[in-house]
Amino acid sequence: MLRKLVSRRAFAVVSGSTAVAAAGGYYYLNSGPTYPPSTKETRRPPQPWTPPSRQQMLDALKSSGDDPSQEFDLLIVGGGATGAGVAVDAASRGLKVALVERDDFSSGTSSKSTKLVHGGVRYLQKAVMELDYEQYKLVVEALHERRIFLQTAPYLSAMLPIMLPIYKYWQVPYYWAGCKMYDLLAGKENMESSYLMSKGKALEAFPMLKQDGLVGALVYYDGQHNDSRMNMALIMTAVQQGATVANHVEVTSLDKDSNGTGKLQGARVRDTLTGKEWNVRAKGIINATGPFSDALLTMDNPDHKPIVQASSGTHITLPNYYSPRTMGLLDPATSDGRVIFFLPWQGNTIAGTTDTPAEVSTTPRAQEEDIRWILEEVRRYLSPDIKVRRGDVLSAWAGLRPLVRNPNAASTEGLVRNHMIHVSDSGLLTIAGGKWTTYRAMAEETVDKAIEVFGLQDRVKRGCVTEQLRLVGSDGWSRNMFIGLVQRYGLETEVARHLSENYGDCAWTVCSLAQPTGKAWPLHGIRLAPGYSFIEAEVRYACRHEYAETAIDVIARRCRLSFLNAQAALDALPRVVEIMAEELHWPAARAKAETAAAMDFLGSMGLPPGAVPRRLSSEPKSVVECVENVLGLKRGSERRRRAAQEMIYSRAQFETGEVDALRSVFDGRANAKGAERLETKEVYEIVKGVSGFEEVRPKDYEYVLEEAGFARSPDLGFDEFVEICAELKEVLFAPAPRSTVTTERLRIPVEKSGGGV
């Protein structure tokens, strides 16, 4: 026996096993996320870069129409993720590039995604279950692009663990095998390996999770980013590479040559802010307008048949106590077959998305039916002791996904996000479809095609470099940069982290514009809204360095306040307009118009009708105001009902005297019956008789009973009555549905569910 143990064969087996184990251990220890180091060797702030002004950009566009020698190689129409990506790719190859955007950069779909940088777990399921090779290729490409995405803009994107709760034992090997295949396809570009969690560990990581029937959970990793900030980084990188860009400039017509060939040679554009028009000459035009692609194609050819069908995806923002700060949740099987994500983002929690056919519009609004559907799905997965309330919805938005349309499909069923490149007879090159994660690959393919179609081979100075090209703000950034901001400018740590993670090394320039707070601490960084890390200096930076031209540009896309909390954005709006008026020299009429336009926009972000800015000042009220509030003597014309977002606790939702009025109504009916509690059915009639509750419908009452947990209670006491009235207030103050027509509900296939654009 001893001789066998010390034989050469045994020695070879032990040596080989040890070598394999050592190699595996080395690989494991060196695997996982590699955060690219700063390219700067010094801790000193980088030299600030000031891009050309918008007026200089407009002058460059005009000169191309007046002087043939100033002709552009490419004119890109659309400033979203795809258009900006194409601009970066083309400009970095040495081409002379112009980009125009009708509204603002990322004003459409590109700012309204699920904020994920993902390969698509559900796409992989589709590929395996249906042996769909196209879906398989989409997953592999997306996983490769995910890694590049996180490397080229490390301050704007990061990995995020996402939990799949498991409630059936047979799902354990099913989900485990799927996630391991997902890891395997990523190969050496994988972030972290997926892993299985016990029920106890799952509840420890995600304590809000419903534990009844929970078997365990599986955690996999994907990426997350700040979409509109990423879009802005792409635009500024294109400018740094020599591109000419202009927002709020729309194409009014396409210019074709007069030789009878019908080929495009430029476009007529209009500055939507001033109304001025001029011609732009270019050798080729790229249509990257997302859901609006068919509009430009129809402008080119009135007989054009649509190739894009829009699908509306609704998301809602909830307070941060709805999810852990470092873990997301994926509901793999909702009540109608779709997928819903539940993700921490920018300090709050976002939930979505829906997927329904939609008409193309510039400002789509989240439908109340979709908001309540998302809340109902969220409620199914959270612990019963967490009250999921309509009033907790801080904002709600709808984005239009640009899906390549099958002419034979009557709905979004059967549509995929695979992109398509189309060249019309006149030479208009259209890039349509795709998603955020694969924007770079789409841009590379588009520029390759443009060089071929427009004969730009002699104009190209180098090949595609976007796999290695780091975006503006990345070179001098490190994960610890925020500490330097705190030490140099005396910022709050939370604010410094926010600036570092949204501006990269440009945060130094933002901080240089910050005004002193006049406090012992922090020394700099006056916040725009309490509870959020956005500061006034960001507004000035947006005007001077990021082409912000309207108040909406700032509150929606330079800062993300309107996406995080519509009421907080409304509260900050007067100060934002005041700062922008200083920076851009607005007259009083323009400032007033900007305020009105921004308030209308916030209505599309879930702001309740009739909401007004709350006073942010900490100045004490006058003695008269205090006395009026205490005694309930404030005149009715001066009162306002608080918006749903302000309603936190049941009794706190009522103005002075309202609870007493409810007590009087309830006691009157109870005394007449000689009882302390009333039947649940008759409470509805009592509520209808209370001033301010006349518009309550039976289905509103039933919805509130179910949400409050009283649906099966035979009778109700006064405290329950107050809680129901408080919940009904939230329902009454929810934005009214835009149409009485019932939205078509479809069972969307898995490859079309969730994951953003």
Short mmCIF file of C-alpha atoms in Angstrom, two decimals, residues 27 30-34 143-144 146-147 151 182-192:
data_model
loop_
_atom_site.label_atom_id
_atom_site.label_comp_id
_atom_site.label_asym_id
_atom_site.label_seq_id
_atom_site.Cartn_x
_atom_site.Cartn_y
_atom_site.Cartn_z
CA TYR A 27 -7.45 32.63 -12.07
CA ASN A 30 -7.38 37.63 -10.53
CA SER A 31 -10.89 37.37 -11.99
CA GLY A 32 -13.79 39.66 -11.37
CA PRO A 33 -14.13 43.37 -12.09
CA THR A 34 -10.99 45.20 -13.08
CA LEU A 143 -21.72 40.68 -23.32
CA HIS A 144 -18.61 41.77 -25.23
CA ARG A 146 -20.86 45.35 -21.87
CA ARG A 147 -17.21 44.99 -20.92
CA GLN A 151 -14.06 50.27 -19.45
CA TYR A 182 -24.44 33.42 -19.10
CA ASP A 183 -21.10 33.56 -17.23
CA LEU A 184 -19.54 31.10 -19.66
CA LEU A 185 -20.55 33.11 -22.73
CA ALA A 186 -18.92 36.21 -21.22
CA GLY A 187 -15.68 34.24 -20.85
CA LYS A 188 -12.73 36.26 -19.65
CA GLU A 189 -14.88 39.40 -19.94
CA ASN A 190 -17.22 38.18 -17.20
CA MET A 191 -17.73 40.51 -14.24
CA GLU A 192 -18.29 38.13 -11.36
#
